[in-house]
Coordinates of C-alpha atoms and ligand atoms in Angstrom, one line a residue:
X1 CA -105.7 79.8 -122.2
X2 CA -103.3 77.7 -120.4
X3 CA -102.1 79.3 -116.6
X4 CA -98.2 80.4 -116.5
X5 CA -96.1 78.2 -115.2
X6 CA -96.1 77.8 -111.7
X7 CA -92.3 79.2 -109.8
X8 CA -89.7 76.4 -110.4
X9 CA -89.5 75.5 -106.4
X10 CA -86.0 76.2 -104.7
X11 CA -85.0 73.3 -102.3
X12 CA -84.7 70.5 -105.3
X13 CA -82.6 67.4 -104.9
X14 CA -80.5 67.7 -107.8
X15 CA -77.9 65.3 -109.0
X16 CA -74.9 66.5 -111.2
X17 CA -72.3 63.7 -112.5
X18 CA -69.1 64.8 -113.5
X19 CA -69.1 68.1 -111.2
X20 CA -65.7 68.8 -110.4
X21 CA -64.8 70.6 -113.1
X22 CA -65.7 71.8 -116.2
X23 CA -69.0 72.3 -117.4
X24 CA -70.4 70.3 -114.5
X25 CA -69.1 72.1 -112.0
X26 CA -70.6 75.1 -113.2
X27 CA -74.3 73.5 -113.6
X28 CA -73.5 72.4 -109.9
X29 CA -72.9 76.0 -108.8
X30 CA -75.8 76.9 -111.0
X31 CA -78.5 75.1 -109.2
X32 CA -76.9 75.7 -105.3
X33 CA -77.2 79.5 -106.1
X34 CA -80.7 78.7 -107.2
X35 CA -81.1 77.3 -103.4
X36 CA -81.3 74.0 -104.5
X37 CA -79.6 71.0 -102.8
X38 CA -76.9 69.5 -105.2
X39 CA -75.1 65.9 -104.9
X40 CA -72.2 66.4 -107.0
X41 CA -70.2 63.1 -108.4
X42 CA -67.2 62.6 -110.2
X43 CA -64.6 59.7 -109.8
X44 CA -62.3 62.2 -107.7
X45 CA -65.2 63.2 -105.8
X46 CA -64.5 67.2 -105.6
X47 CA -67.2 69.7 -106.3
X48 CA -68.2 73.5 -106.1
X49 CA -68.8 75.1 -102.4
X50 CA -72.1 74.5 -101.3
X51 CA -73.0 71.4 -102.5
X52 CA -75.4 69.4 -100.2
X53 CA -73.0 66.0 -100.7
X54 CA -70.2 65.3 -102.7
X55 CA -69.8 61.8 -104.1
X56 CA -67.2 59.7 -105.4
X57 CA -68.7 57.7 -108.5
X58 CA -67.6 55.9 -111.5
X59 CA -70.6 56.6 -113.6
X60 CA -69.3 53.8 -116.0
X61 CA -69.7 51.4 -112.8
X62 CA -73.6 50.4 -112.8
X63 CA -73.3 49.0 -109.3
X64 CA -71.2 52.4 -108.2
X65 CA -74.4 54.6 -109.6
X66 CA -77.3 52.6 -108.2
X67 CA -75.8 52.9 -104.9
X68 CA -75.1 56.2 -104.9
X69 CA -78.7 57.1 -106.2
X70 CA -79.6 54.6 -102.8
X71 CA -77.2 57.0 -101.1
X72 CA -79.0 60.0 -102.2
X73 CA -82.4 59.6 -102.2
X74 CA -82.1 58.1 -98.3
X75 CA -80.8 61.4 -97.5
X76 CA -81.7 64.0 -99.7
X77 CA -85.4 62.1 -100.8
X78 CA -86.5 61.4 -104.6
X79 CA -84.0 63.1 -107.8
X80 CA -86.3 66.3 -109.1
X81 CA -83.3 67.0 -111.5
X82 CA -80.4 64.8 -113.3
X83 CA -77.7 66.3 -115.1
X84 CA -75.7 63.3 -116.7
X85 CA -72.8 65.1 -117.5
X86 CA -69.9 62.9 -117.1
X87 CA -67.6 62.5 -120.5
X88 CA -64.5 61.8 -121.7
X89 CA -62.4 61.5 -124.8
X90 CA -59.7 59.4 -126.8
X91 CA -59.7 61.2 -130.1
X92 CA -58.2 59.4 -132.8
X93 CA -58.6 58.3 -136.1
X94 CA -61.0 55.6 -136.3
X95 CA -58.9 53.5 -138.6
X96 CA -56.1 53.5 -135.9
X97 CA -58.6 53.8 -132.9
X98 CA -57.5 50.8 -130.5
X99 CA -60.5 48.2 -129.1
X100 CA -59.8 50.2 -125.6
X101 CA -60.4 53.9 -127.0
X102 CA -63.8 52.7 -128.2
X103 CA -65.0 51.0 -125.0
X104 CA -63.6 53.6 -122.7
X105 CA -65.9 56.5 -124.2
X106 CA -68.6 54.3 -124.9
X107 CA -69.0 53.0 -121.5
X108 CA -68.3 56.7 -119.7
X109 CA -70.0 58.9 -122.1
X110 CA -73.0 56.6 -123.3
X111 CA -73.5 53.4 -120.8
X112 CA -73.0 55.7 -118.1
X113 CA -75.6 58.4 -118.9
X114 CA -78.4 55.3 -119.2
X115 CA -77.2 54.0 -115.9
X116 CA -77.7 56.8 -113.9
X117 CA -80.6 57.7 -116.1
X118 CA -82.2 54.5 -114.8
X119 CA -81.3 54.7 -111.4
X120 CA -83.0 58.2 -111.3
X121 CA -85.8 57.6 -113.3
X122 CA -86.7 54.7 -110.6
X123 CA -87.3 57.8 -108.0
X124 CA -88.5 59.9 -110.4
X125 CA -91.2 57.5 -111.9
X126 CA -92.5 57.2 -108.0
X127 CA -92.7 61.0 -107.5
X128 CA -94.4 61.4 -110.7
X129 CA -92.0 64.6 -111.5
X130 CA -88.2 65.0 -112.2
X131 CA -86.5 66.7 -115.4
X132 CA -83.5 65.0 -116.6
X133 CA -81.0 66.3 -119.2
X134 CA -78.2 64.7 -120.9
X135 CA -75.1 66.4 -122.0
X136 CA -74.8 65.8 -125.2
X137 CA -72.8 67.3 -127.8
X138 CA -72.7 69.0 -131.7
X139 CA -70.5 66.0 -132.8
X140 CA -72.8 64.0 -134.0
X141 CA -74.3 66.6 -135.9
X142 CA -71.4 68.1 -137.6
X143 CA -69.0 64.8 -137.9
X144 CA -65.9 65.5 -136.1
X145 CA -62.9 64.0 -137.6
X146 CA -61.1 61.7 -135.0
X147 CA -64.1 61.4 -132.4
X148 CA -66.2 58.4 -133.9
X149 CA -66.3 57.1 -130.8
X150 CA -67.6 60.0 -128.6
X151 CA -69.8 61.4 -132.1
X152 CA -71.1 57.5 -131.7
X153 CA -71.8 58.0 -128.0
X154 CA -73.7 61.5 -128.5
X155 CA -75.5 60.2 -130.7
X156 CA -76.9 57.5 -129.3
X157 CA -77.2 59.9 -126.2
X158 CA -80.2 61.7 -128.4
X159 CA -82.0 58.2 -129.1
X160 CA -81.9 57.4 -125.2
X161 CA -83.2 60.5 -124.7
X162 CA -85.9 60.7 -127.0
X163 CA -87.1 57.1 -126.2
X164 CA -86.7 57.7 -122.6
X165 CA -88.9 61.0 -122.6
X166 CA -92.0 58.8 -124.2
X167 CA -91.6 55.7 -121.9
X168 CA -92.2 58.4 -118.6
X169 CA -94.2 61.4 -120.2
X170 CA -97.0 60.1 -118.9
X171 CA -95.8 60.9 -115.3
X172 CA -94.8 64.3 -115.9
X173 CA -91.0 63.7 -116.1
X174 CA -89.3 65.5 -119.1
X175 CA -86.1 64.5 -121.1
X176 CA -83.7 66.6 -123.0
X177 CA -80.6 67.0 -124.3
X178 CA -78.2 69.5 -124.7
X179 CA -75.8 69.8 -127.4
X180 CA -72.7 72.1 -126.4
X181 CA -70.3 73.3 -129.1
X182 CA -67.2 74.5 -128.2
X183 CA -66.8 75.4 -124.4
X184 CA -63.6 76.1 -122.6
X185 CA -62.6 73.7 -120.4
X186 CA -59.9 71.1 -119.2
X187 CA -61.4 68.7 -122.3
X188 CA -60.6 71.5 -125.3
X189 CA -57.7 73.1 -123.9
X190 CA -55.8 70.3 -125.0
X191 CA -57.2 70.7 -128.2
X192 CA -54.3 74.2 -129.6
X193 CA -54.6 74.9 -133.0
X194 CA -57.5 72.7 -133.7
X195 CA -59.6 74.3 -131.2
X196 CA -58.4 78.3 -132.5
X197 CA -59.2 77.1 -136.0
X198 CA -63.1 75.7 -134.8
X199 CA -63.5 78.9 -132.5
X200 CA -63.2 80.9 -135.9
X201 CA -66.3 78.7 -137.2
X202 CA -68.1 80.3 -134.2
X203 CA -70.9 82.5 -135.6
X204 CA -70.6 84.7 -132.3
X205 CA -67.0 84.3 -132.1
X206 CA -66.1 82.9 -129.4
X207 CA -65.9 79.6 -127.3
X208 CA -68.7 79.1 -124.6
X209 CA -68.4 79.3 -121.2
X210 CA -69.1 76.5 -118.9
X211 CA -71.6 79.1 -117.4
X212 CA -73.2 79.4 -121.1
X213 CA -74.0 75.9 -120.6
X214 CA -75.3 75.7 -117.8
X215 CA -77.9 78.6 -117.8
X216 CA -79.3 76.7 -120.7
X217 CA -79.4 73.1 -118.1
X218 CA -80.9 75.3 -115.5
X219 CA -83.7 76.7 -117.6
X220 CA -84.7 73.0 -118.9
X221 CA -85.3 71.9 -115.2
X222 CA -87.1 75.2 -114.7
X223 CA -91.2 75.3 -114.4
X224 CA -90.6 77.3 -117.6
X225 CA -89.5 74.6 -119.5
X226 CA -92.4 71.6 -118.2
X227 CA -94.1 71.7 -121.9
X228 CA -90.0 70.9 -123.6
X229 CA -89.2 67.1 -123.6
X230 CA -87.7 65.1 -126.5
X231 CA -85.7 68.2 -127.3
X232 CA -82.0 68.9 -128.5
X233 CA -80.8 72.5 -127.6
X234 CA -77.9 73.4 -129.1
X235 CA -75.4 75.9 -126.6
X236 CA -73.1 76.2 -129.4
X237 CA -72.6 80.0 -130.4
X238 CA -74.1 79.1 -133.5
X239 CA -71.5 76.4 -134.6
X240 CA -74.0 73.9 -135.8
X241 CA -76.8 76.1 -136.7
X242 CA -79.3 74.1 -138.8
X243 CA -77.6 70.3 -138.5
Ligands
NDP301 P1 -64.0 68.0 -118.2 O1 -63.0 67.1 -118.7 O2 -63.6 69.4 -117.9 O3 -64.8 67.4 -117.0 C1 -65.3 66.1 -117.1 C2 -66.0 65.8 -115.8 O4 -66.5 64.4 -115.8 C3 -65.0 65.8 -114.6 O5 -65.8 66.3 -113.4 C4 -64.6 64.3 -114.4 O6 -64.3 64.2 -113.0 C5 -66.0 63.7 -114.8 N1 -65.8 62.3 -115.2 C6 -65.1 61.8 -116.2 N2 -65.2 60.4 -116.3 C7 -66.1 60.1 -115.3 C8 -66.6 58.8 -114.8 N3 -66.3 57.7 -115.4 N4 -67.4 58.9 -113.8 C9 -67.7 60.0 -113.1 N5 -67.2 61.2 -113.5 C10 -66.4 61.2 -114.6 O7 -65.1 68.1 -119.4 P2 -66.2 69.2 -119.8 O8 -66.6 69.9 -118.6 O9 -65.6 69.9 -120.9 O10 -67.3 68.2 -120.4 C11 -68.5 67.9 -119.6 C12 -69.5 67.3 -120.5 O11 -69.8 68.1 -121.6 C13 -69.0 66.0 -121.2 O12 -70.0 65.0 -121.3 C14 -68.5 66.4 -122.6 O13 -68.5 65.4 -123.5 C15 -69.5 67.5 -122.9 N6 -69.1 68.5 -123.9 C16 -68.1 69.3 -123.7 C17 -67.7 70.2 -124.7 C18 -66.6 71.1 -124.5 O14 -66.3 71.8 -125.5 N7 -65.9 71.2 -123.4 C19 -68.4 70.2 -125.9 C20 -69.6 69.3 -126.0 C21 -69.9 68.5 -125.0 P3 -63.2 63.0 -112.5 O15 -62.1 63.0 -113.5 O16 -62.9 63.4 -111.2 O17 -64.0 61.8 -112.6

């Protein structure tokens, strides 16, 4: 017999990237209703109410991220939780995709996950706890036509994760990722037709809410989930089911 899981504590310095909107911002609210204290970052530096700090960061900017984990963990003490949820895209076709469209979502949506993934895990390591989940996404799974480079990025957000969760298991730090589908929000409501046509893929019929997501981040940095790292969980109504 193994004991239940001990309460998750309440209190937890948790960092959220890419909080002002979107699906980050509602992880943010998440985990500050949870009583937890959240440093929220995004490049325009705006984030839910009741957020412990609010920080403007380029997560793409190496030198930005180390200094705001500096910033942080002076104030707030070691990271228990990071969300890297920063992302962008420049859809197009890969054949036409420019030099600049490439780069731009590589260095946001991958480079800029394993920067503030190392920053964190520095604090982490030292504390010999911390959970830290990546935003992934189904792309990579399902092959989206005219997102190569963020189904590129996604991907290689798995294999960071995954190599990531062995090189600190040993300390009791977990690493996840999870893999929205489609969730409404400023990315996809550009998206029109395309994104009516993919929300009738939708098993359960319907686009997720950002809040779908992030009661899904919240229960992998829960006690409940300490014995989960390596792992992909899909938030996706079903979309990919099986890939
Ligand atoms: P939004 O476009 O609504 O929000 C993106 C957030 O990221 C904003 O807070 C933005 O703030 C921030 N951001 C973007 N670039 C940077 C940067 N270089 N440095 C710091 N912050 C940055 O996106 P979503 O909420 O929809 O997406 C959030 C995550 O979920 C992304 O990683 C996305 O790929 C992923 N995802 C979303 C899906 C969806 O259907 N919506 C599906 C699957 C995955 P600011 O502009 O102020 O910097």
């Amino acid at each position: 017999m193994t004991p239940d899981a001990p309460a998750t504590p309440t209190g937890r310095h948790v960092i959220v990237t890419g909080a002002s909107r979107g699906i980050g911002a509602a992880v943010a609210a998440h985990f500050v209703a949870l009583g937890d204290r959240v440093v929220a970052w995004s490049r325009g530096g705006s984030a839910p109410e009741g957020c412990a700090r609010t920080l403007s960061v380029d997560v793409a900017d190496a030198d930005q991220v180390n200094e705001a984990v500096r910033t942080a963990t002076a104030e707030l003490g070691p990271v228990d939780v990071l969300v890297a949820n920063a992302g962008i895209t420049r859809d197009g076709l890969a054949m036409r995709m420019s030099d600049e469209q490439w780069r731009d979502v590589l260095a946001t949506d991958l480079d800029g996950a394993f920067y503030c993934a190392r920053a964190a895990l520095a604090s982490m390591v030292r504390a010999r706890r911390g959970s830290l989940i990546f935003i992934g996404s189904v792309s990579p799974f399902m092959g989206v036509p005219g997102q190569a480079n963020y189904a590129a990025a996604k991907a290689g957000l798995v294999g960071l994760a995954r190599s990531l969760a062995k090189e600190v298991a040993s300390r009791s730090i977990t690493v996840n990722v999870v893999a929205p589908g489609l969730i409404d929000t400023d990315m996809t409501a550009a998206l029109g037709q395309a994104g009516a046509d993919l929300s009738a893929l939708i098993p359960l019929g319907r686009a997720g809410s950002p809040a779908d997501v992030a009661g899904a981040v919240g229960f992998l940095a829960s006690n409940q989930a300490r014995y989960i790292t390596g792992a992909v969980l899909s938030v996706d109504g079903g979309l990919a089911m099986g890939l």
